[in-house]
Amino acid sequence: METAFVKAMAAVSPFVRATASALTSAGRSLAVLPIPSVEPLKSSVQVSLSEKEKPNVSKNSFVAPTATVEGLVRVNDAASVWYGATISGKGRFGISIGEGSVIGDNASIVGETSIGEDTLIGPNATLLEVTVISPGAVLEPGVLIHKGVSIGSEARIAAGSIVAPDSIIGACEYWAGSPATFERALTEAELAAAKAEIIEIRELASSHALECSKDYLTIMNDLEEDEDRRFRDPDYFQRDLHTDTDSVRGIAVPGRIMNSPIRTNN
């Protein structure tokens, strides 16, 4: 019985060794293959219902990778559409987002809406075919604006407010409640603070646009450099920052780990 088992193993072992060798060779070849693509973390899902309703997004604007822009939409220079926001332009005129305006995280705008420049639409706000939002207006987080509403320049609507259909909100007015009603006129300090907030968000959007334009290799290199700055002792051997791939004795560049193909002779 034991002799038969030994003979069987001896007969099978060459095939096992050959298979193992083949798998090892395949693994080595795969290990040194370059990354097949280095696509940037590209932006928004821009869905076109037809050629006539294709979104027009300025190259100088920022549309977050998880935002959705579809239908007849125009996003002008320096405007920003943040993460999770949905812009769906419908009807004859669609949606126009003015220069420097901000559409916050998870905000939703549907139908026909004209948004003036330097307007702030806060996170989780919902706009249902609002007629006009004049320049400099501020809609705080979670507001719901119904159809046909007109909002004057530099007006502000308090967080969580619901504005009834066809309401007319005057310039520099503060509205709040459900349904929202006029509360008071905004102070000069409040108006100045709103302008400063827009400028701050615009600068932040530029930073996000830069980061979202990076490809995979650039991001990984940034992470490695950040880890080096935080953890590597300045007296220890420093990471090589050259971009060349010249190796030492055909093995690797000093200060890098597994950055170049390492082969062994069969």
mmCIF file of C-alpha atoms in Angstrom, residues 145-251:
data_model
loop_
_atom_site.group_PDB
_atom_site.id
_atom_site.type_symbol
_atom_site.label_atom_id
_atom_site.label_comp_id
_atom_site.label_asym_id
_atom_site.label_seq_id
_atom_site.Cartn_x
_atom_site.Cartn_y
_atom_site.Cartn_z
ATOM 1 C CA ILE A 145 -38.078 76.537 -2.882
ATOM 2 C CA HIS A 146 -41.250 75.837 -4.859
ATOM 3 C CA LYS A 147 -42.124 76.718 -8.427
ATOM 4 C CA GLY A 148 -42.324 80.308 -9.626
ATOM 5 C CA VAL A 149 -40.436 81.921 -6.740
ATOM 6 C CA SER A 150 -38.427 85.097 -7.404
ATOM 7 C CA ILE A 151 -35.553 85.892 -5.031
ATOM 8 C CA GLY A 152 -34.023 89.377 -5.008
ATOM 9 C CA SER A 153 -30.319 90.221 -4.962
ATOM 10 C CA GLU A 154 -28.445 89.519 -1.714
ATOM 11 C CA ALA A 155 -31.581 88.132 -0.055
ATOM 12 C CA ARG A 156 -31.199 85.305 2.454
ATOM 13 C CA ILE A 157 -33.504 82.398 3.272
ATOM 14 C CA ALA A 158 -33.032 80.709 6.634
ATOM 15 C CA ALA A 159 -32.038 77.050 6.941
ATOM 16 C CA GLY A 160 -34.903 74.564 6.632
ATOM 17 C CA SER A 161 -37.403 77.134 5.381
ATOM 18 C CA ILE A 162 -40.069 76.259 2.824
ATOM 19 C CA VAL A 163 -40.905 79.004 0.352
ATOM 20 C CA ALA A 164 -44.422 78.776 -1.103
ATOM 21 C CA PRO A 165 -45.022 78.839 -4.876
ATOM 22 C CA ASP A 166 -44.927 82.236 -6.641
ATOM 23 C CA SER A 167 -43.485 84.052 -3.621
ATOM 24 C CA ILE A 168 -41.561 87.260 -4.307
ATOM 25 C CA ILE A 169 -38.598 87.931 -2.011
ATOM 26 C CA GLY A 170 -37.134 91.432 -2.174
ATOM 27 C CA ALA A 171 -33.491 92.446 -2.280
ATOM 28 C CA CYS A 172 -31.554 92.196 0.998
ATOM 29 C CA GLU A 173 -34.528 90.636 2.788
ATOM 30 C CA TYR A 174 -34.320 87.828 5.357
ATOM 31 C CA TRP A 175 -37.062 85.191 5.163
ATOM 32 C CA ALA A 176 -37.633 82.231 7.476
ATOM 33 C CA GLY A 177 -40.256 79.671 8.464
ATOM 34 C CA SER A 178 -42.608 77.162 6.907
ATOM 35 C CA PRO A 179 -44.091 78.701 4.935
ATOM 36 C CA ALA A 180 -41.330 81.303 4.851
ATOM 37 C CA THR A 181 -42.262 84.923 5.509
ATOM 38 C CA PHE A 182 -40.387 88.213 5.634
ATOM 39 C CA GLU A 183 -38.556 88.672 8.943
ATOM 40 C CA ARG A 184 -36.380 91.768 8.530
ATOM 41 C CA ALA A 185 -33.862 93.561 6.337
ATOM 42 C CA LEU A 186 -30.302 92.235 6.379
ATOM 43 C CA THR A 187 -27.607 94.321 8.021
ATOM 44 C CA GLU A 188 -24.482 95.577 6.270
ATOM 45 C CA ALA A 189 -22.396 93.181 8.359
ATOM 46 C CA GLU A 190 -24.511 90.209 7.222
ATOM 47 C CA LEU A 191 -24.227 91.229 3.588
ATOM 48 C CA ALA A 192 -20.447 91.578 3.881
ATOM 49 C CA ALA A 193 -20.173 88.181 5.595
ATOM 50 C CA ALA A 194 -22.084 86.540 2.736
ATOM 51 C CA LYS A 195 -19.678 87.983 0.164
ATOM 52 C CA ALA A 196 -16.681 86.796 2.185
ATOM 53 C CA GLU A 197 -18.171 83.297 2.416
ATOM 54 C CA ILE A 198 -18.554 83.089 -1.368
ATOM 55 C CA ILE A 199 -14.911 84.094 -1.855
ATOM 56 C CA GLU A 200 -13.770 81.485 0.670
ATOM 57 C CA ILE A 201 -15.778 78.705 -1.010
ATOM 58 C CA ARG A 202 -14.474 79.746 -4.432
ATOM 59 C CA GLU A 203 -10.884 79.318 -3.197
ATOM 60 C CA LEU A 204 -11.777 75.954 -1.681
ATOM 61 C CA ALA A 205 -13.313 74.861 -4.992
ATOM 62 C CA SER A 206 -10.039 75.638 -6.775
ATOM 63 C CA SER A 207 -8.205 73.336 -4.363
ATOM 64 C CA HIS A 208 -10.732 70.549 -4.870
ATOM 65 C CA ALA A 209 -10.577 70.945 -8.648
ATOM 66 C CA LEU A 210 -6.802 70.537 -8.532
ATOM 67 C CA GLU A 211 -6.989 67.402 -6.389
ATOM 68 C CA CYS A 212 -9.737 65.830 -8.503
ATOM 69 C CA SER A 213 -7.697 66.373 -11.676
ATOM 70 C CA LYS A 214 -4.847 64.180 -10.427
ATOM 71 C CA ASP A 215 -4.341 60.692 -11.760
ATOM 72 C CA TYR A 216 -3.771 57.573 -9.661
ATOM 73 C CA LEU A 217 0.035 57.703 -9.780
ATOM 74 C CA THR A 218 0.147 61.352 -8.700
ATOM 75 C CA ILE A 219 -2.176 60.685 -5.772
ATOM 76 C CA MET A 220 -0.112 57.713 -4.588
ATOM 77 C CA ASN A 221 3.073 59.765 -4.844
ATOM 78 C CA ASP A 222 1.466 62.570 -2.820
ATOM 79 C CA LEU A 223 0.461 60.061 -0.130
ATOM 80 C CA GLU A 224 3.975 58.637 0.031
ATOM 81 C CA GLU A 225 5.509 62.094 0.333
ATOM 82 C CA ASP A 226 3.059 63.013 3.080
ATOM 83 C CA GLU A 227 3.881 59.833 4.982
ATOM 84 C CA ASP A 228 7.594 60.598 4.627
ATOM 85 C CA ARG A 229 7.152 64.094 6.026
ATOM 86 C CA ARG A 230 5.267 62.800 9.031
ATOM 87 C CA PHE A 231 7.220 59.672 9.930
ATOM 88 C CA ARG A 232 10.688 59.581 8.374
ATOM 89 C CA ASP A 233 13.466 60.640 10.766
ATOM 90 C CA PRO A 234 15.503 63.479 9.175
ATOM 91 C CA ASP A 235 18.711 61.692 10.232
ATOM 92 C CA TYR A 236 17.656 58.511 8.466
ATOM 93 C CA PHE A 237 18.261 57.715 4.800
ATOM 94 C CA GLN A 238 15.913 59.943 2.828
ATOM 95 C CA ARG A 239 13.539 58.853 0.132
ATOM 96 C CA ASP A 240 14.845 59.355 -3.388
ATOM 97 C CA LEU A 241 12.747 61.983 -5.174
ATOM 98 C CA HIS A 242 14.281 61.694 -8.644
ATOM 99 C CA THR A 243 11.911 60.888 -11.432
ATOM 100 C CA ASP A 244 14.394 58.693 -13.327
ATOM 101 C CA THR A 245 14.231 54.931 -13.047
ATOM 102 C CA ASP A 246 17.971 54.221 -13.167
ATOM 103 C CA SER A 247 18.780 51.378 -10.837
ATOM 104 C CA VAL A 248 21.749 50.251 -8.808
ATOM 105 C CA ARG A 249 23.185 47.021 -10.194
ATOM 106 C CA GLY A 250 19.953 46.436 -12.049
ATOM 107 C CA ILE A 251 17.951 46.091 -8.841
#
